[in-house]
Amino acid sequence: MSKLAQWVMNRRMNAVIGVAAFSAIPLLVFIAGAIQALVVLRKGVAEGISVFAWGGLTALLLWVFQGDATTILILVQAALFSYVLRTTVSWGALFVMAVVIAVVNVFMLPLLMSGVLDLLLEMMKGLFSQMKVTGVSDEDLYQELVVSMSVAQMCISIAAVFLARSWQSKLYNPGGLAKEFLQLKLTLPVTLTFAVMVFLGESLGESFQFFAHIVIPIFVLVGLALVHGVFAKKNIGKVGLIAFYLVGLFILNAYIVNMLIVLVIVDSFVDIRSRISGAAPTSD
């Protein structure tokens, strides 16, 4: 993959071709987003706009002729997130931007891609009918589809920026992304805002539930970064990480999410990593 990144960085036309080609493949759209993000991270927003203006034509055609705005939204979001990261050097600021855009998309997606959502609704209704699932109204199911798509687009865009940052690290700053990930944390105001969104989503019913659905993936990612940072500082190694993931997936199950949320909230108050003795986090 680093060879692809190197090729993309050689010439603007290479980046345009990369964005256009991978935008045409639904399962690889995050790579198109990563190329777009890498251009913004390394060369700035002006170059990013130039690449998007031509490379994004594939995504625009998909939206115009198929009614699916997913690809173009991922490209735009990846570019915006990478711009925020470039200017602030803060993943926390990127996550705030991601949450804001995801909330806006909950209201915008029915306008941008109503045909695709209607098609997905009919498919889900048919699936529920075959499974003999009852008690779910069309309105509730439609809202769940909108929220799920908004969250998925947010997560794919963030993953694209992580991939772009990884390419940037390998080409220009070896070990940079690993260091950023191991030290990743949210500021107290951001953590409390996200925690309030989870509380509102879980306690005030279906109308506000999308708040929790949007924020929880951010909490999980930051929580995993915290665990990795602590393990690295204590030199526990890969075996310990594997054990953690196995316990989390097969024993704790859904409780692992609650645990990570609590850890992130506590970390924003006390900075757990700074209070643990041991070697400074490394990329190993």
C-alpha positions as a printed NumPy array, in Angstrom:
array([[  0.   ,   0.   ,   0.   ],
       [  2.906,   2.368,   0.653],
       [  3.896,   1.902,  -3.01 ],
       [  0.461,   3.201,  -3.978],
       [  0.904,   6.21 ,  -1.699],
       [  4.32 ,   6.942,  -3.161],
       [  2.93 ,   6.742,  -6.693],
       [  0.03 ,   9.044,  -5.764],
       [  2.402,  11.646,  -4.342],
       [  4.572,  11.735,  -7.468],
       [  2.123,  13.669,  -9.647],
       [ -1.273,  15.327,  -9.28 ],
       [ -2.626,  13.26 , -12.168],
       [ -1.711,  10.069, -10.322],
       [ -3.783,  11.201,  -7.354],
       [ -6.683,  12.106,  -9.649],
       [ -6.541,   8.675, -11.305],
       [ -6.363,   6.941,  -7.922],
       [ -9.36 ,   8.781,  -6.494],
       [-11.42 ,   8.269,  -9.656],
       [-10.562,   4.561, -10.013],
       [-11.136,   3.518,  -6.412],
       [-14.32 ,   5.615,  -6.209],
       [-15.808,   3.315,  -8.847],
       [-15.318,   0.24 ,  -6.621],
       [-17.786,   0.318,  -3.686],
       [-15.742,  -1.917,  -1.368],
       [-12.587,   0.14 ,  -1.966],
       [-14.048,   3.618,  -1.619],
       [-12.123,   4.117,   1.641],
       [ -8.888,   3.911,  -0.39 ],
       [-10.152,   6.751,  -2.604],
       [-10.884,   8.686,   0.576],
       [ -7.403,   7.879,   1.891],
       [ -5.769,   9.188,  -1.302],
       [ -7.829,  12.36 ,  -1.063],
       [ -6.89 ,  12.734,   2.603],
       [ -3.183,  12.114,   1.943],
       [ -3.084,  14.877,  -0.648],
       [ -4.638,  17.329,   1.827],
       [ -2.388,  16.19 ,   4.693],
       [  0.806,  16.462,   2.681],
       [  0.152,  19.189,   0.098],
       [ -2.634,  21.289,   1.558],
       [ -6.241,  22.123,   0.846],
       [ -5.629,  23.868,  -2.513],
       [ -4.043,  20.743,  -3.975],
       [ -6.777,  18.654,  -2.38 ],
       [ -9.462,  20.708,  -4.121],
       [ -7.7  ,  20.272,  -7.473],
       [ -7.578,  16.498,  -7.029],
       [-11.19 ,  16.337,  -5.873],
       [-12.423,  18.491,  -8.769],
       [-11.323,  15.844, -11.28 ],
       [-10.982,  12.64 ,  -9.28 ],
       [-14.367,  13.191,  -7.652],
       [-16.193,  13.1  , -10.995],
       [-16.706,   9.346, -10.639],
       [-18.364,   9.863,  -7.262],
       [-20.473,  12.69 ,  -8.686],
       [-21.666,  10.481, -11.554],
       [-22.627,   7.743,  -9.076],
       [-24.718,  10.274,  -7.184],
       [-26.344,  11.744, -10.301],
       [-27.171,   8.486, -12.102],
       [-27.584,   6.03 ,  -9.198],
       [-28.745,   8.396,  -6.482],
       [-26.027,   7.135,  -4.102],
       [-24.147,  10.01 ,  -2.448],
       [-22.083,   7.733,  -0.199],
       [-18.864,   7.911,  -2.23 ],
       [-18.853,  11.668,  -2.696],
       [-19.721,  12.21 ,   0.975],
       [-16.816,   9.992,   2.056],
       [-14.42 ,  11.924,  -0.203],
       [-15.64 ,  15.265,   1.14 ],
       [-15.55 ,  14.092,   4.742],
       [-12.08 ,  12.571,   4.393],
       [-10.833,  15.845,   2.929],
       [-12.426,  17.9  ,   5.722],
       [-11.152,  15.591,   8.469],
       [ -7.623,  15.616,   7.073],
       [ -7.725,  19.419,   6.799],
       [ -8.694,  19.644,  10.468],
       [ -5.916,  17.219,  11.396],
       [ -3.374,  19.12 ,   9.292],
       [ -4.247,  22.514,  10.807],
       [ -4.785,  21.465,  14.434],
       [ -2.593,  18.326,  14.694],
       [ -5.373,  17.04 ,  16.963],
       [ -7.335,  13.839,  16.498],
       [ -9.755,  15.142,  19.113],
       [-10.634,  18.094,  16.877],
       [-11.089,  15.67 ,  13.982],
       [-13.501,  13.576,  16.062],
       [-15.532,  16.661,  16.991],
       [-15.822,  17.556,  13.301],
       [-16.777,  13.948,  12.487],
       [-19.562,  13.898,  15.079],
       [-20.945,  17.257,  13.942],
       [-21.04 ,  16.139,  10.3  ],
       [-22.594,  12.786,  11.213],
       [-25.376,  14.555,  13.131],
       [-26.003,  16.881,  10.178],
       [-26.062,  13.901,   7.806],
       [-28.838,  12.263,   9.811],
       [-31.055,  15.1  ,   8.587],
       [-29.467,  15.521,   5.15 ],
       [-29.25 ,  11.937,   3.875],
       [-33.023,  11.615,   3.253],
       [-32.67 ,  14.621,   0.93 ],
       [-29.408,  13.562,  -0.727],
       [-30.162,   9.888,  -1.4  ],
       [-33.835,   9.231,  -0.81 ],
       [-34.049,   6.658,  -3.616],
       [-31.284,   4.471,  -2.173],
       [-32.784,   4.678,   1.312],
       [-36.221,   3.709,  -0.017],
       [-34.68 ,   0.72 ,  -1.782],
       [-32.851,  -0.35 ,   1.378],
       [-36.075,   0.049,   3.341],
       [-37.912,  -2.318,   0.996],
       [-35.043,  -4.83 ,   1.24 ],
       [-35.088,  -4.683,   5.053],
       [-38.864,  -5.059,   5.144],
       [-38.601,  -8.135,   2.936],
       [-35.863,  -9.576,   5.159],
       [-37.87 ,  -8.921,   8.315],
       [-40.906, -10.519,   6.687],
       [-38.919, -13.687,   5.908],
       [-37.57 , -13.753,   9.47 ],
       [-41.1  , -13.104,  10.798],
       [-39.968, -10.034,  12.724],
       [-42.928,  -7.89 ,  13.773],
       [-43.529,  -4.72 ,  15.733],
       [-41.111,  -2.5  ,  13.776],
       [-42.754,   0.412,  11.993],
       [-41.573,   1.608,   8.591],
       [-40.756,   5.004,  10.082],
       [-38.544,   3.54 ,  12.807],
       [-36.807,   1.234,  10.351],
       [-36.192,   4.126,   7.95 ],
       [-34.691,   6.22 ,  10.737],
       [-32.412,   3.357,  11.752],
       [-31.213,   3.033,   8.159],
       [-30.441,   6.752,   7.982],
       [-28.521,   6.723,  11.261],
       [-26.647,   3.54 ,  10.368],
       [-25.604,   4.981,   7.011],
       [-24.474,   8.243,   8.595],
       [-22.403,   6.381,  11.197],
       [-20.946,   4.06 ,   8.562],
       [-19.918,   7.002,   6.372],
       [-18.31 ,   8.696,   9.377],
       [-16.375,   5.553,  10.352],
       [-15.203,   4.889,   6.787],
       [-14.034,   8.501,   6.444],
       [-12.105,   8.315,   9.731],
       [-10.586,   4.989,   8.64 ],
       [ -9.531,   6.663,   5.38 ],
       [ -7.747,   9.416,   7.294],
       [ -6.018,   6.82 ,   9.497],
       [ -4.831,   5.021,   6.371],
       [ -3.65 ,   8.314,   4.853],
       [ -1.835,   9.199,   8.078],
       [ -0.222,   5.762,   8.026],
       [  1.015,   6.358,   4.468],
       [  2.278,   9.808,   5.434],
       [  4.067,   8.336,   8.431],
       [  5.777,   5.608,   6.406],
       [  6.872,   7.984,   3.636],
       [  7.862,  11.073,   5.599],
       [  7.722,  10.455,   9.37 ],
       [  8.39 ,   6.821,  10.364],
       [  6.596,   5.874,  13.571],
       [  4.578,   9.077,  13.659],
       [  1.124,   7.518,  13.492],
       [  1.964,   4.874,  16.091],
       [  3.088,   7.589,  18.509],
       [ -0.072,   9.636,  17.849],
       [ -2.31 ,   6.603,  18.369],
       [ -0.666,   5.542,  21.631],
       [ -1.076,   9.073,  23.008],
       [ -4.588,   9.638,  21.645],
       [ -7.032,  11.137,  24.149],
       [ -9.978,  13.502,  24.323],
       [ -9.989,  16.784,  26.196],
       [-12.332,  17.046,  29.168],
       [-14.906,  19.35 ,  27.471],
       [-15.1  ,  17.069,  24.426],
       [-15.394,  13.944,  26.585],
       [-18.172,  15.437,  28.701],
       [-20.044,  16.603,  25.586],
       [-19.842,  13.137,  24.048],
       [-20.851,  11.544,  27.366],
       [-23.937,  13.791,  27.502],
       [-24.812,  12.726,  23.965],
       [-24.606,   9.061,  24.988],
       [-26.758,   9.748,  28.052],
       [-29.379,  11.596,  26.009],
       [-29.402,   8.896,  23.37 ],
       [-29.819,   6.064,  25.828],
       [-32.312,   7.725,  28.186],
       [-34.634,   9.911,  26.102],
       [-35.912,   7.364,  23.626],
       [-35.744,   6.766,  19.911],
       [-35.811,  10.423,  18.832],
       [-32.421,  11.044,  20.451],
       [-30.898,   7.584,  20.146],
       [-28.843,   8.562,  17.116],
       [-26.66 ,  10.758,  19.372],
       [-25.38 ,   7.668,  21.174],
       [-24.968,   5.676,  17.971],
       [-22.769,   8.405,  16.494],
       [-20.547,   9.011,  19.52 ],
       [-20.002,   5.447,  20.775],
       [-17.61 ,   4.457,  17.916],
       [-15.426,   7.454,  18.845],
       [-15.358,   6.374,  22.484],
       [-14.417,   2.831,  21.448],
       [-11.561,   4.012,  19.219],
       [-10.133,   6.36 ,  21.862],
       [-10.58 ,   3.665,  24.522],
       [ -8.639,   1.147,  22.44 ],
       [ -5.888,   3.736,  21.929],
       [ -5.754,   4.172,  25.705],
       [ -5.431,   0.41 ,  26.252],
       [ -2.694,   0.178,  23.623],
       [ -0.899,   3.138,  25.22 ],
       [ -0.998,   1.609,  28.701],
       [  0.158,  -1.78 ,  27.427],
       [  3.008,  -0.158,  25.479],
       [  4.119,   1.829,  28.513],
       [  4.165,  -1.317,  30.645],
       [  5.884,  -3.275,  27.828],
       [  3.166,  -5.933,  27.937],
       [  3.475,  -6.635,  24.224],
       [  1.324,  -8.22 ,  21.534],
       [  0.396, -11.303,  23.559],
       [ -1.272,  -9.095,  26.154],
       [ -3.157,  -7.191,  23.473],
       [ -4.373, -10.421,  21.884],
       [ -5.564, -11.62 ,  25.295],
       [ -7.36 ,  -8.312,  25.87 ],
       [ -9.221,  -8.543,  22.551],
       [-10.145, -12.191,  23.101],
       [-11.515, -11.451,  26.582],
       [-13.34 ,  -8.395,  25.293],
       [-14.943, -10.153,  22.332],
       [-15.817, -13.537,  23.826],
       [-16.25 , -12.912,  27.567],
       [-17.183,  -9.275,  28.149],
       [-19.077,  -8.948,  24.836],
       [-21.202,  -5.769,  24.899],
       [-19.805,  -4.773,  28.297],
       [-16.435,  -4.004,  26.699],
       [-17.99 ,  -0.928,  25.091],
       [-19.226,   0.374,  28.453],
       [-15.821,  -0.327,  29.962],
       [-14.034,   1.624,  27.237],
       [-16.42 ,   4.568,  27.615],
       [-15.754,   4.694,  31.36 ],
       [-11.994,   4.459,  30.78 ],
       [-12.051,   7.367,  28.32 ],
       [-14.067,   9.519,  30.729],
       [-11.715,   8.716,  33.627],
       [ -8.67 ,   9.334,  31.417],
       [ -9.908,  12.812,  30.498],
       [ -9.883,  13.681,  34.221],
       [ -6.696,  11.993,  35.447],
       [ -4.581,  11.182,  32.33 ],
       [ -4.031,   7.507,  33.121],
       [ -0.953,   7.055,  30.919],
       [  0.965,   9.881,  32.61 ],
       [  0.381,   8.238,  36.021],
       [  1.735,   4.844,  34.992],
       [  5.425,   4.201,  35.456],
       [  7.272,   2.513,  32.649],
       [  8.893,   3.15 ,  29.33 ],
       [  7.429,   5.855,  27.121],
       [  5.016,   4.49 ,  24.509],
       [  6.725,   3.398,  21.317],
       [  5.585,   2.014,  18.   ],
       [  6.47 ,  -1.56 ,  19.04 ]])
